[in-house]
Amino acid sequence: MADDERSVFTRIIAGEIPADVVYDDERFIAFRDINPQAPVHLLVVPKTSEYRNVTELAAADPALLAGLVGVAQQLADEHCGGEFRLIFNTGAASGQTVFHVHAHVLGGGLEEGTLGRR
Ligand code: AMP
């Protein structure tokens, strides 16, 4: 794949771009979002760049999706008392900007009724 087709997350996984990494194993990396939308805002990213969004991931590898949710829970336990909002933006109209599947883990005192705030 040409360099300019690789997503920013693929480049973080390859160690080419620095990130504030909070979790790393064979299947996933997690790091702090560079533009946090909550007191705790982490991104959990499968290392494979095969899937553009959660729908593709769920269809092709549900075990990997389940593993991602497990990592999200572990990180929420460590960073925000175990309670969290899990967001997968899917498609540009939903706000997705990086087309390498990832989950946003938001926590640390979210208000009710803020889901979908513009
Ligand atoms: P999405 O809009 O769902 O595709 O999410 C992409 C997220 O990646 C956004 O919340 C960005 O702030 C975040 N992001 C983009 N580049 C970086 C980076 N180099 N390090 C950490 N987070 C990033």
mmCIF file of C-alpha atoms and ligand atoms in Angstrom:
data_model
loop_
_atom_site.group_PDB
_atom_site.id
_atom_site.type_symbol
_atom_site.label_atom_id
_atom_site.label_comp_id
_atom_site.label_asym_id
_atom_site.label_seq_id
_atom_site.Cartn_x
_atom_site.Cartn_y
_atom_site.Cartn_z
ATOM 1 C CA MET A 1 0.000 0.000 0.000
ATOM 2 C CA ALA A 2 1.348 3.442 -0.878
ATOM 3 C CA ASP A 3 2.438 5.619 2.032
ATOM 4 C CA ASP A 4 -0.242 8.246 1.484
ATOM 5 C CA GLU A 5 -3.029 5.622 1.618
ATOM 6 C CA ARG A 6 -2.086 4.499 5.122
ATOM 7 C CA SER A 7 -4.192 5.940 7.909
ATOM 8 C CA VAL A 8 -2.812 7.912 10.814
ATOM 9 C CA PHE A 9 -3.612 4.920 13.054
ATOM 10 C CA THR A 10 -1.642 2.524 10.851
ATOM 11 C CA ARG A 11 1.276 4.914 11.183
ATOM 12 C CA ILE A 12 0.899 5.091 14.978
ATOM 13 C CA ILE A 13 0.828 1.272 15.111
ATOM 14 C CA ALA A 14 4.011 1.194 13.015
ATOM 15 C CA GLY A 15 5.675 3.624 15.444
ATOM 16 C CA GLU A 16 6.023 6.313 12.775
ATOM 17 C CA ILE A 17 3.840 8.863 14.603
ATOM 18 C CA PRO A 18 4.039 9.342 18.368
ATOM 19 C CA ALA A 19 0.996 8.706 20.540
ATOM 20 C CA ASP A 20 0.212 8.650 24.256
ATOM 21 C CA VAL A 21 -0.184 4.877 24.390
ATOM 22 C CA VAL A 22 -2.131 3.402 27.317
ATOM 23 C CA TYR A 23 -2.452 -0.216 26.079
ATOM 24 C CA ASP A 24 -0.600 -2.412 23.610
ATOM 25 C CA ASP A 25 -0.835 -6.137 22.831
ATOM 26 C CA GLU A 26 -0.695 -8.373 19.746
ATOM 27 C CA ARG A 27 -4.170 -7.384 18.571
ATOM 28 C CA PHE A 28 -4.835 -3.852 19.828
ATOM 29 C CA ILE A 29 -3.287 -0.528 20.615
ATOM 30 C CA ALA A 30 -4.997 2.178 22.664
ATOM 31 C CA PHE A 31 -3.952 5.787 23.104
ATOM 32 C CA ARG A 32 -5.302 9.140 24.227
ATOM 33 C CA ASP A 33 -7.277 11.065 21.627
ATOM 34 C CA ILE A 34 -5.317 14.107 20.503
ATOM 35 C CA ASN A 35 -8.499 16.222 20.686
ATOM 36 C CA PRO A 36 -10.282 14.933 23.799
ATOM 37 C CA GLN A 37 -14.056 15.325 24.041
ATOM 38 C CA ALA A 38 -14.314 14.127 27.653
ATOM 39 C CA PRO A 39 -12.101 14.011 30.755
ATOM 40 C CA VAL A 40 -11.090 10.514 29.642
ATOM 41 C CA HIS A 41 -11.035 9.994 25.873
ATOM 42 C CA LEU A 42 -9.163 6.946 24.636
ATOM 43 C CA LEU A 43 -9.115 5.246 21.247
ATOM 44 C CA VAL A 44 -8.963 1.457 21.010
ATOM 45 C CA VAL A 45 -7.663 0.366 17.626
ATOM 46 C CA PRO A 46 -7.264 -3.147 16.212
ATOM 47 C CA LYS A 47 -3.807 -3.449 14.711
ATOM 48 C CA THR A 48 -5.130 -4.905 11.494
ATOM 49 C CA SER A 49 -6.010 -2.249 8.915
ATOM 50 C CA GLU A 50 -8.368 -4.648 7.127
ATOM 51 C CA TYR A 51 -11.602 -3.114 8.461
ATOM 52 C CA ARG A 52 -12.772 0.426 7.821
ATOM 53 C CA ASN A 53 -15.557 0.458 10.393
ATOM 54 C CA VAL A 54 -17.299 -1.574 13.092
ATOM 55 C CA THR A 55 -19.814 -3.104 10.683
ATOM 56 C CA GLU A 56 -17.054 -4.630 8.590
ATOM 57 C CA LEU A 57 -15.258 -5.802 11.736
ATOM 58 C CA ALA A 58 -18.379 -7.379 13.249
ATOM 59 C CA ALA A 59 -19.190 -9.240 10.033
ATOM 60 C CA ALA A 60 -15.690 -10.572 9.445
ATOM 61 C CA ASP A 61 -14.261 -11.125 12.923
ATOM 62 C CA PRO A 62 -16.761 -10.921 15.797
ATOM 63 C CA ALA A 63 -14.175 -12.327 18.208
ATOM 64 C CA LEU A 64 -11.896 -9.382 17.480
ATOM 65 C CA LEU A 65 -14.790 -7.001 18.153
ATOM 66 C CA ALA A 66 -15.499 -8.773 21.444
ATOM 67 C CA GLY A 67 -11.816 -8.463 22.329
ATOM 68 C CA LEU A 68 -11.951 -4.751 21.602
ATOM 69 C CA VAL A 69 -14.896 -4.322 23.972
ATOM 70 C CA GLY A 70 -12.921 -6.199 26.638
ATOM 71 C CA VAL A 71 -9.982 -3.828 26.226
ATOM 72 C CA ALA A 72 -12.364 -0.866 26.460
ATOM 73 C CA GLN A 73 -13.726 -2.198 29.763
ATOM 74 C CA GLN A 74 -10.233 -2.816 31.123
ATOM 75 C CA LEU A 75 -9.187 0.726 30.223
ATOM 76 C CA ALA A 76 -12.353 2.176 31.743
ATOM 77 C CA ASP A 77 -11.620 0.208 34.935
ATOM 78 C CA GLU A 78 -8.156 1.753 35.013
ATOM 79 C CA HIS A 79 -8.999 5.314 33.954
ATOM 80 C CA CYS A 80 -12.581 6.176 34.896
ATOM 81 C CA GLY A 81 -14.086 3.849 37.468
ATOM 82 C CA GLY A 82 -15.307 1.210 35.040
ATOM 83 C CA GLU A 83 -18.148 3.217 33.469
ATOM 84 C CA PHE A 84 -17.829 4.518 29.952
ATOM 85 C CA ARG A 85 -19.423 5.480 26.662
ATOM 86 C CA LEU A 86 -18.300 3.420 23.669
ATOM 87 C CA ILE A 87 -18.617 5.121 20.278
ATOM 88 C CA PHE A 88 -17.907 3.853 16.788
ATOM 89 C CA ASN A 89 -18.404 6.603 14.247
ATOM 90 C CA THR A 90 -19.384 4.855 11.027
ATOM 91 C CA GLY A 91 -19.239 6.917 7.850
ATOM 92 C CA ALA A 92 -18.255 10.502 7.185
ATOM 93 C CA ALA A 93 -21.743 11.841 7.965
ATOM 94 C CA SER A 94 -21.422 10.387 11.479
ATOM 95 C CA GLY A 95 -18.147 12.225 12.010
ATOM 96 C CA GLN A 96 -15.774 9.404 11.068
ATOM 97 C CA THR A 97 -12.489 10.858 9.840
ATOM 98 C CA VAL A 98 -10.126 7.884 10.162
ATOM 99 C CA PHE A 99 -11.217 4.852 8.151
ATOM 100 C CA HIS A 100 -9.378 2.258 10.222
ATOM 101 C CA VAL A 101 -11.878 0.814 12.695
ATOM 102 C CA HIS A 102 -11.554 2.251 16.207
ATOM 103 C CA ALA A 103 -13.649 2.745 19.310
ATOM 104 C CA HIS A 104 -13.817 5.925 21.312
ATOM 105 C CA VAL A 105 -13.867 5.231 25.064
ATOM 106 C CA LEU A 106 -15.259 8.286 26.827
ATOM 107 C CA GLY A 107 -15.599 8.635 30.553
ATOM 108 C CA GLY A 108 -14.889 10.611 33.656
ATOM 109 C CA GLY A 109 -18.145 12.414 34.383
ATOM 110 C CA LEU A 110 -20.334 12.542 31.279
ATOM 111 C CA GLU A 111 -23.667 14.297 31.478
ATOM 112 C CA GLU A 112 -26.946 12.640 30.565
ATOM 113 C CA GLY A 113 -28.441 13.839 27.319
ATOM 114 C CA THR A 114 -25.139 14.721 25.694
ATOM 115 C CA LEU A 115 -25.145 11.883 23.203
ATOM 116 C CA GLY A 116 -25.167 13.252 19.676
ATOM 117 C CA ARG A 117 -24.450 16.813 20.769
ATOM 118 C CA ARG A 118 -23.248 18.874 17.823
HETATM 119 P P1 AMP B 1 -13.264 9.447 14.100
HETATM 120 O O1 AMP B 1 -13.684 10.877 13.901
HETATM 121 O O2 AMP B 1 -14.260 8.579 14.754
HETATM 122 O O3 AMP B 1 -12.709 8.865 12.819
HETATM 123 O O4 AMP B 1 -12.082 9.512 15.152
HETATM 124 C C1 AMP B 1 -10.789 9.854 14.833
HETATM 125 C C2 AMP B 1 -10.196 10.405 16.091
HETATM 126 O O5 AMP B 1 -8.784 10.325 15.975
HETATM 127 C C3 AMP B 1 -10.523 11.887 16.361
HETATM 128 O O6 AMP B 1 -11.196 11.969 17.615
HETATM 129 C C4 AMP B 1 -9.155 12.560 16.384
HETATM 130 O O7 AMP B 1 -9.069 13.558 17.371
HETATM 131 C C5 AMP B 1 -8.227 11.399 16.665
HETATM 132 N N1 AMP B 1 -6.863 11.542 16.172
HETATM 133 C C6 AMP B 1 -6.468 11.912 14.934
HETATM 134 N N2 AMP B 1 -5.121 11.903 14.840
HETATM 135 C C7 AMP B 1 -4.660 11.512 16.065
HETATM 136 C C8 AMP B 1 -3.363 11.312 16.608
HETATM 137 N N3 AMP B 1 -2.243 11.498 15.884
HETATM 138 N N4 AMP B 1 -3.264 10.897 17.899
HETATM 139 C C9 AMP B 1 -4.381 10.692 18.630
HETATM 140 N N5 AMP B 1 -5.627 10.864 18.178
HETATM 141 C C10 AMP B 1 -5.773 11.281 16.908
#
